[in-house]
XYZ file of C-alpha atoms in Angstrom:
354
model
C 116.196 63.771 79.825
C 112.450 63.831 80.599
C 111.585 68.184 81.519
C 109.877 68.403 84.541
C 107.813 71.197 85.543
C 106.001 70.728 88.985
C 103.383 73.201 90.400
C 102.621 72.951 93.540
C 100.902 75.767 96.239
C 103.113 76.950 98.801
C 99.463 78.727 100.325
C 95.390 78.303 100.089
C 92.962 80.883 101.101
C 89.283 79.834 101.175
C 87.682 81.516 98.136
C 84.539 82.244 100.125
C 86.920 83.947 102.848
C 88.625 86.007 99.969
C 84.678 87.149 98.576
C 83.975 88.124 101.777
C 87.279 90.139 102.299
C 86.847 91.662 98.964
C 83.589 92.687 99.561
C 83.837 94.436 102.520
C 87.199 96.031 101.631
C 85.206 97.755 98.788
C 82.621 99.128 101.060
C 85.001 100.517 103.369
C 87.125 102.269 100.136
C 83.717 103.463 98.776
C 82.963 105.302 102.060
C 86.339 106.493 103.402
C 88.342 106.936 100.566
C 88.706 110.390 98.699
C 87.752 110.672 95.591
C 90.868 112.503 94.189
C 93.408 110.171 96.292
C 96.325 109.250 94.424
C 97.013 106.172 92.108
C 99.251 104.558 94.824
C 96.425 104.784 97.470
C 93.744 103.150 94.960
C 95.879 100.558 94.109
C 96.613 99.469 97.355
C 93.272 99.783 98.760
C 91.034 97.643 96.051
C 91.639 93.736 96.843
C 87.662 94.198 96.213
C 88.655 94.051 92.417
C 88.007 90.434 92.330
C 84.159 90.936 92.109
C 84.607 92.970 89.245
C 87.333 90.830 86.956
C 88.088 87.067 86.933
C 91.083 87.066 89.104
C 94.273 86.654 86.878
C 97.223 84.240 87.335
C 100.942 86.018 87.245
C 104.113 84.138 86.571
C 106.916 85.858 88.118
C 110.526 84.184 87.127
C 113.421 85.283 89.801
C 111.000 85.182 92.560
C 113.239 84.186 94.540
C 115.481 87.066 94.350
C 115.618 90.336 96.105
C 113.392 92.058 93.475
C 111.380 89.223 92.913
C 110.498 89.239 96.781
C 109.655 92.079 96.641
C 107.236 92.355 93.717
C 105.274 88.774 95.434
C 104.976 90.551 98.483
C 102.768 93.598 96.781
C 100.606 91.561 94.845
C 99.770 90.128 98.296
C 97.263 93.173 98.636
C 96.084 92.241 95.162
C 93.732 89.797 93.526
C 96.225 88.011 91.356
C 97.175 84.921 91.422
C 100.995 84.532 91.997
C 102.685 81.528 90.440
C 106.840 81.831 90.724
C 109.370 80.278 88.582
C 111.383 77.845 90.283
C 115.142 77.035 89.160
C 115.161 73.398 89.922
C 117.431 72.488 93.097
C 117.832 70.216 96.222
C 117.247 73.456 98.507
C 113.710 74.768 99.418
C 112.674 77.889 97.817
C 113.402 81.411 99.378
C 109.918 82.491 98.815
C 107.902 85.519 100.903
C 106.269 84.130 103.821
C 102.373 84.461 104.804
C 101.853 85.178 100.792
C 99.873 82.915 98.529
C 102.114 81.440 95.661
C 102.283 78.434 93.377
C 105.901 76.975 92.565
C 106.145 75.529 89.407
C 109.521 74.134 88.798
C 111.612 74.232 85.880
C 115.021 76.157 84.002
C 114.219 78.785 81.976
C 115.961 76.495 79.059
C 113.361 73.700 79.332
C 110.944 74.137 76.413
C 108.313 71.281 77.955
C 108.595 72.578 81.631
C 108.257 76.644 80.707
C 105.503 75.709 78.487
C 103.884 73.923 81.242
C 104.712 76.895 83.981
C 102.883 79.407 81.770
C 99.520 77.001 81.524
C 96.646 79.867 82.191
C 99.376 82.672 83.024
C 97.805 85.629 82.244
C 101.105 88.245 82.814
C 104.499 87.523 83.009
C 107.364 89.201 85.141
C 110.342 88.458 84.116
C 113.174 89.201 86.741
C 115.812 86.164 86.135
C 119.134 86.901 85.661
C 122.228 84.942 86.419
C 124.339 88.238 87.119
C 124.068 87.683 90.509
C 126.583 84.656 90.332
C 128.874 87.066 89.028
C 131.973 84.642 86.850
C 130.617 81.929 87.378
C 126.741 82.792 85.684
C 125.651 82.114 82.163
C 124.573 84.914 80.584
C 124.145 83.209 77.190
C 122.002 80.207 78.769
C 119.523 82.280 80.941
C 119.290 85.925 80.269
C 119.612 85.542 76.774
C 118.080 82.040 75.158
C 116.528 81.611 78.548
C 114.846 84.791 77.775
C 113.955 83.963 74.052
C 112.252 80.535 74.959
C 110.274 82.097 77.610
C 108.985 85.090 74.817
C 108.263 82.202 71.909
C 106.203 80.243 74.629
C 104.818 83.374 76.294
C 103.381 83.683 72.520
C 101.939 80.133 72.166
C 100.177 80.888 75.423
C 98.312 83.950 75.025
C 100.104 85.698 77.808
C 98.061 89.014 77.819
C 101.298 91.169 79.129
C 105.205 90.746 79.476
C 107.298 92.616 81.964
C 110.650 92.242 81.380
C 113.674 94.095 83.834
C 116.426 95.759 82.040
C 119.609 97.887 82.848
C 120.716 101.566 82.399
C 123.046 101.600 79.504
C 122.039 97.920 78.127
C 123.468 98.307 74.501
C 124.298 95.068 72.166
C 127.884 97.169 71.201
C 128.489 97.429 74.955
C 132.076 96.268 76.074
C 130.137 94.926 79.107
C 128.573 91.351 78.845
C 125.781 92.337 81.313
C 124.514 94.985 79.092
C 124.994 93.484 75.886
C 122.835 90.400 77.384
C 120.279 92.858 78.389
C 120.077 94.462 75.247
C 120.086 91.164 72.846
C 117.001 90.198 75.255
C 115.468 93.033 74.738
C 115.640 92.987 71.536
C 113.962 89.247 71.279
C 111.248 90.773 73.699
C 110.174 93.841 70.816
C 110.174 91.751 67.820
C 107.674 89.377 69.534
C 104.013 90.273 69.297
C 103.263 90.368 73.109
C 101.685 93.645 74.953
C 105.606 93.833 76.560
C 106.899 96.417 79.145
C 110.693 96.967 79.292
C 111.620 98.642 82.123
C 115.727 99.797 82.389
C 116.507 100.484 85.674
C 118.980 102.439 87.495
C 120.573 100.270 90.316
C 117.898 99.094 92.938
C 118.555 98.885 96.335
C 116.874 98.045 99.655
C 117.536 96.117 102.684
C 119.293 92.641 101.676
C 119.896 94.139 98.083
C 122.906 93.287 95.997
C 124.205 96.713 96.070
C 124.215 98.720 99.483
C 124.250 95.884 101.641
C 127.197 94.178 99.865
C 129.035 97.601 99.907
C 128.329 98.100 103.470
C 129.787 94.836 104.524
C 132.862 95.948 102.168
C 133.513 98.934 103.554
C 133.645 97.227 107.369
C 135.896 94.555 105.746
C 138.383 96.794 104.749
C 140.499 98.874 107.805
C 141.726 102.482 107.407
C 141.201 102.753 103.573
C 138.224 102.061 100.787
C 139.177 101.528 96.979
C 137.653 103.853 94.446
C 137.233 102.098 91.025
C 139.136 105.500 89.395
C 137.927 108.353 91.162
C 134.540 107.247 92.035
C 133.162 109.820 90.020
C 130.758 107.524 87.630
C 127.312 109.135 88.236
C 124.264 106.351 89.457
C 120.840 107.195 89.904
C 119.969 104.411 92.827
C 116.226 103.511 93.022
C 114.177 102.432 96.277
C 113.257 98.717 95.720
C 109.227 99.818 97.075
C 109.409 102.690 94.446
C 110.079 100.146 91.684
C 107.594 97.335 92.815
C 104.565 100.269 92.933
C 105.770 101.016 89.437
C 105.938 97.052 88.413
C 102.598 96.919 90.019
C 101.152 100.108 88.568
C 101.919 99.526 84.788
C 99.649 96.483 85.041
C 96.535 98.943 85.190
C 98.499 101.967 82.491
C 97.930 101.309 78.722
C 100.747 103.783 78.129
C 103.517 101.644 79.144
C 102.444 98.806 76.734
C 105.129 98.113 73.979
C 107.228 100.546 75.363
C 110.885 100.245 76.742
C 111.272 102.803 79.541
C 114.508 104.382 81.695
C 113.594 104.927 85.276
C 115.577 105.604 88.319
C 115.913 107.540 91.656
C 114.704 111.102 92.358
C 118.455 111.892 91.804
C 122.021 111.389 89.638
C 124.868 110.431 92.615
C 128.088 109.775 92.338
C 129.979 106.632 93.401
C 132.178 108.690 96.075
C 129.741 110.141 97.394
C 127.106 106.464 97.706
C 129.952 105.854 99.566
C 130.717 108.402 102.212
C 126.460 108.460 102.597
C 126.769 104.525 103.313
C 130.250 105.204 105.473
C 127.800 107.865 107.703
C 125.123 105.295 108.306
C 128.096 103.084 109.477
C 129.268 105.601 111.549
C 132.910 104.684 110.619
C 135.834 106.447 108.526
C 137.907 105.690 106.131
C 140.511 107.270 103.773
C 138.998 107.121 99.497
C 141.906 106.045 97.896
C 141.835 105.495 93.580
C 142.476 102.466 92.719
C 143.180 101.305 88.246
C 140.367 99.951 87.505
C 141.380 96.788 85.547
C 143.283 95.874 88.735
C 140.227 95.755 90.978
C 138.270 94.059 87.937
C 141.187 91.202 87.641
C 141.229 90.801 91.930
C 137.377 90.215 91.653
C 137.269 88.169 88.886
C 139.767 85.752 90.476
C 138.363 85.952 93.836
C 135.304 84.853 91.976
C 136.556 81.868 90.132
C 137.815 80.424 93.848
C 134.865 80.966 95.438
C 135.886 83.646 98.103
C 133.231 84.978 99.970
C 133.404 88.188 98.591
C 130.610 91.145 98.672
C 131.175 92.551 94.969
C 131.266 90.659 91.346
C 132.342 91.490 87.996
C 128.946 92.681 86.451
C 128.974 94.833 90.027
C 131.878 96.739 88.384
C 130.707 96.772 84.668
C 128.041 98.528 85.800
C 130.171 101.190 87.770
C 132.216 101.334 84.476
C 130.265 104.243 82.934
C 127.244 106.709 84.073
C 123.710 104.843 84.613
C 121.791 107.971 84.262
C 118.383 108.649 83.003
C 115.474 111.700 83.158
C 114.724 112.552 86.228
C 110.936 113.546 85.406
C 109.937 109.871 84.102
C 108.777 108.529 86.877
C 106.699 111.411 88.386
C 105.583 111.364 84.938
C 104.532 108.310 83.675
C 103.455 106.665 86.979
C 102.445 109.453 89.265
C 104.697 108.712 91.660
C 107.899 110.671 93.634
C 111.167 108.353 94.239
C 112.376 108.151 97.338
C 115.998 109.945 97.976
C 118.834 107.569 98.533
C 120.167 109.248 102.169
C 116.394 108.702 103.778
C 115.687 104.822 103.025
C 119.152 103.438 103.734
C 118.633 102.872 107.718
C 118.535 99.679 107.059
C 122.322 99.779 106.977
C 122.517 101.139 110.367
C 124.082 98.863 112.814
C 121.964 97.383 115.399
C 122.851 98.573 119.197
């Protein structure tokens, strides 16, 4: 079979346009902005970096997801060049509208086409993971030799800087395949010689995430009653999906982060039962916690999975509820100047329209 890797842009903005917006963005910044505003506000307000630097070309793989979305639509207000890794297939690309990208298309096991999607990258995020498709992903093929091809040819190509997206509690003894994964990728990530950045997270949410939203819609499903793997009492430490793009976006510029695996999460350690009654408040709707065994609601997912029901949970979704995904609380504020948003004030989202 012949690897294919096509890149094609999905956007075009006139270079002399972009000089001129650069230029007077900078003169505005130089006049109105303080000189002791914070990090955030400097990052956000200098697209007039381009005069300085060359501009520099990202590849972001899992673009299409809901973190990936996320991080293309910041680098909007940037002068990088986003190029996103596309998993070839016979539907169009869910990519960020009104944002300049390139698609280059190819798997993540395709030596020829990864080699050619990394041609002049620069940096590298890399967000792909098939635990979204719960059963029915491949850890093996993508998070783990997916992620070992993409670090050997990340090498050949002088990429300058490697992000790479990890998980609270990712440990090769796990008894969870989603952490073990994490942590044998990790692992190929550190013994490379790239200027890496391993960021574990706590669980990431915003609107159209893979955690609240999903939940929500469970929790309507359901009449009168809402299962508890256990008691509910596994403690999470749920991080705004803005607060973690700022800090994706951020490390690019901090030489303290380079080479370094880091645990981040939310402003705060929460417990399942109580994600739940916040999310049930939002709703506006009641129900009754009962505990359910937790290999019984494991072994009613996993076959729900395998038939294809339409269901708003998978079996990684309950690995990670298995134990506490808990880190410092002072990291962030710490290491990226920054205060993570509390979980009961950013999800509105969830609130049903009237």
């Amino acid at each position: 079979m012949i690897p294919v890797c096509a890149i094609v842009k999905t956007n075009f903005i006139h270079k002399p346009f972009l000089f001129l917006f650069s230029l007077i963005s900078s003169f505005r910044d130089a006049r109105f902005m303080p000189a002791q505003a914070d990090f955030k506000r400097k990052i956000r307000f200098f697209p007039g970096n381009a005069i300085m630097r060359e501009m520099k070309k990202i590849l972001i793989t899992g673009a299409t997801g809901f973190i990936g979305k996320a991080l293309t639509r910041y680098f909007r207000e940037t002068d990088y060049q986003i190029r996103a890794l596309i998993h070839p297939s016979q539907k169009s690309p869910d990519l960020p509208k009104g944002v300049p990208v390139e698609a280059a298309v190819s798997s993540l096991n395709d030596p020829r086409g990864i080699r050619a999607a990394l041609a002049n990258v620069d940096i590298v995020y890399h967000l792909a993971s098939q635990e979204a498709l719960g059963a029915r992903g491949n850890l093996l093929e993508t998070d783990i030799q997916g992620t070992k091809l993409l670090v050997e040819a990340a090498q050949e190509s002088g990429v300058e800087r490697f992000f790479y997206l990890s998980h609270l509690g990712a440990d090769r003894a796990s008894a969870y395949p989603i952490m073990t994964a994490k942590a044998i990728a990790e692992d190929h990530i550190q013994k490379s010689s790239l200027d890496y950045t391993i960021l574990r997270t706590g669980i990431v949410y915003g609107p159209n995430d893979r955690f609240t939203t999903p939940l929500a819609r469970l929790i309507q499903a359901i009449p009168l009653v809402f299962p508890l793997p256990d008691q509910g009492d596994t403690l999470l430490q749920p991080l705004w999906i803005e607060d973690l793009a700022n800090i994706l976006l951020w490390s690019l510029d901090n030489d303290k982060t380079k080479r370094e695996l880091i645990e981040i999460g939310g402003p705060e350690q929460i417990s399942f039962r109580d994600i739940v009654l916040t999310i049930m408040d939002v709703l506006g709707i009641k129900r009754q916690l009962i505990s359910l065994n937790t290999p019984l609601i494991r072994f009613a997912t996993v076959f729900a999975d395998y038939i294809s029901l339409d269901i708003p949970t998978n079996i990684f979704w309950l690995d990670y509820l298995a134990t506490n995904r808990t880190c410092s609380l002072t990291t962030v504020p710490h290491v990226f100047s920054l205060l993570p948003s509390h979980f009961s004030k950013r999800i509105e989202y969830l609130r049903p329209m009237e």
